């Protein structure tokens, strides 16, 4: 009986921590602005639309890219984690946000 109670408490604490550390959209926009400019635009073979997008945002500072990407990004909040999707002129990104971190998939 004691192990069930301990397990339930551990599960509850984990769920609360996951809910509290679920990153918001602004954190994702900051992360994706760096990722798009520094990683996605550095790939050699990009679709035509992505090449145009990269040539548009490459000279801009990261702070100027964030409002642009905000309009092309969507968040699905599942309380314990969030799924983020960005489709900016052929530059596509899907990430899961959990524990204040983002993992691309």
C-alpha positions as CSV (number, residue, x, y, z in Angstrom):
1,X,0.0,0.0,0.0
2,X,2.8,2.4,0.9
3,X,4.5,1.8,-2.5
4,X,1.3,2.7,-4.3
5,X,1.0,6.0,-2.4
6,X,4.7,6.8,-3.1
7,X,4.2,6.0,-6.8
8,X,1.1,8.1,-6.9
9,X,2.9,11.0,-5.3
10,X,5.8,10.7,-7.6
11,X,3.5,10.6,-10.6
12,X,1.6,13.7,-9.4
13,X,4.8,15.6,-8.8
14,X,6.1,14.7,-12.2
15,X,2.8,15.8,-13.8
16,X,2.9,19.1,-12.0
17,X,6.5,19.8,-13.0
18,X,5.8,19.0,-16.6
19,X,2.8,21.3,-16.6
20,X,4.7,24.2,-14.9
21,X,7.7,23.8,-17.3
22,X,5.7,23.5,-20.5
23,X,7.3,26.2,-22.6
24,X,5.2,29.0,-24.1
25,X,5.0,30.2,-27.7
26,X,7.3,33.2,-27.1
27,X,10.1,30.8,-26.0
28,X,9.5,28.7,-29.1
29,X,9.6,31.8,-31.3
30,X,13.0,32.8,-29.8
31,X,14.3,29.2,-30.3
32,X,13.0,28.8,-33.9
33,X,14.4,32.2,-35.0
34,X,17.9,31.0,-34.1
35,X,17.3,27.5,-35.6
36,X,15.9,28.8,-38.9
37,X,18.6,31.3,-39.5
38,X,21.6,29.3,-38.2
39,X,20.6,25.8,-39.2
40,X,17.8,25.5,-41.7
41,X,19.1,28.2,-44.0
42,X,22.6,26.6,-44.1
43,X,21.4,23.5,-45.8
44,X,22.6,23.1,-49.4
45,X,19.4,21.9,-51.1
46,X,16.4,23.9,-50.2
47,X,13.0,24.2,-52.0
48,X,12.5,27.3,-54.1
49,X,10.2,29.0,-51.5
50,X,12.7,28.2,-48.7
51,X,15.5,29.7,-50.7
52,X,13.5,32.9,-51.0
53,X,12.6,32.9,-47.3
54,X,16.2,32.4,-46.4
55,X,17.4,35.3,-48.6
56,X,14.7,37.5,-47.0
57,X,15.5,36.7,-43.4
58,X,19.3,36.1,-43.6
59,X,20.3,39.8,-43.3
60,X,17.8,40.5,-40.5
61,X,18.8,40.3,-36.8
62,X,17.1,37.5,-34.7
63,X,14.9,40.1,-33.0
64,X,13.4,41.1,-36.4
65,X,12.8,37.6,-37.5
66,X,10.7,36.7,-34.4
67,X,7.5,38.7,-35.3
68,X,7.7,37.2,-38.9
69,X,7.9,33.6,-37.6
70,X,5.2,34.3,-35.0
71,X,2.6,34.6,-37.7
72,X,3.7,31.3,-39.3
73,X,3.8,29.3,-36.1
74,X,1.1,27.4,-34.3
75,X,1.0,25.8,-30.9
76,X,-1.1,22.9,-29.7
77,X,-1.0,22.9,-25.9
78,X,-1.5,19.5,-24.2
79,X,-0.9,20.9,-20.7
80,X,2.1,18.7,-20.0
81,X,3.8,19.4,-23.4
82,X,3.1,21.4,-26.5
83,X,3.5,20.7,-30.2
84,X,4.7,23.6,-32.3
85,X,4.5,23.8,-36.1
86,X,6.1,26.4,-38.3
87,X,5.7,26.6,-42.1
88,X,7.5,29.7,-43.4
89,X,7.6,29.6,-47.2
90,X,8.9,26.1,-47.4
91,X,10.9,26.1,-44.2
92,X,9.0,23.6,-42.2
93,X,9.6,22.7,-38.5
94,X,7.8,20.6,-36.0
95,X,8.9,20.5,-32.4
96,X,7.7,19.3,-29.1
97,X,8.2,21.5,-26.1
98,X,8.6,19.8,-22.8
99,X,10.6,20.8,-19.7
100,X,11.5,24.2,-21.1
101,X,13.2,22.4,-24.0
102,X,12.4,21.9,-27.6
103,X,12.9,18.7,-29.6
104,X,12.6,18.7,-33.3
105,X,10.8,15.8,-35.0
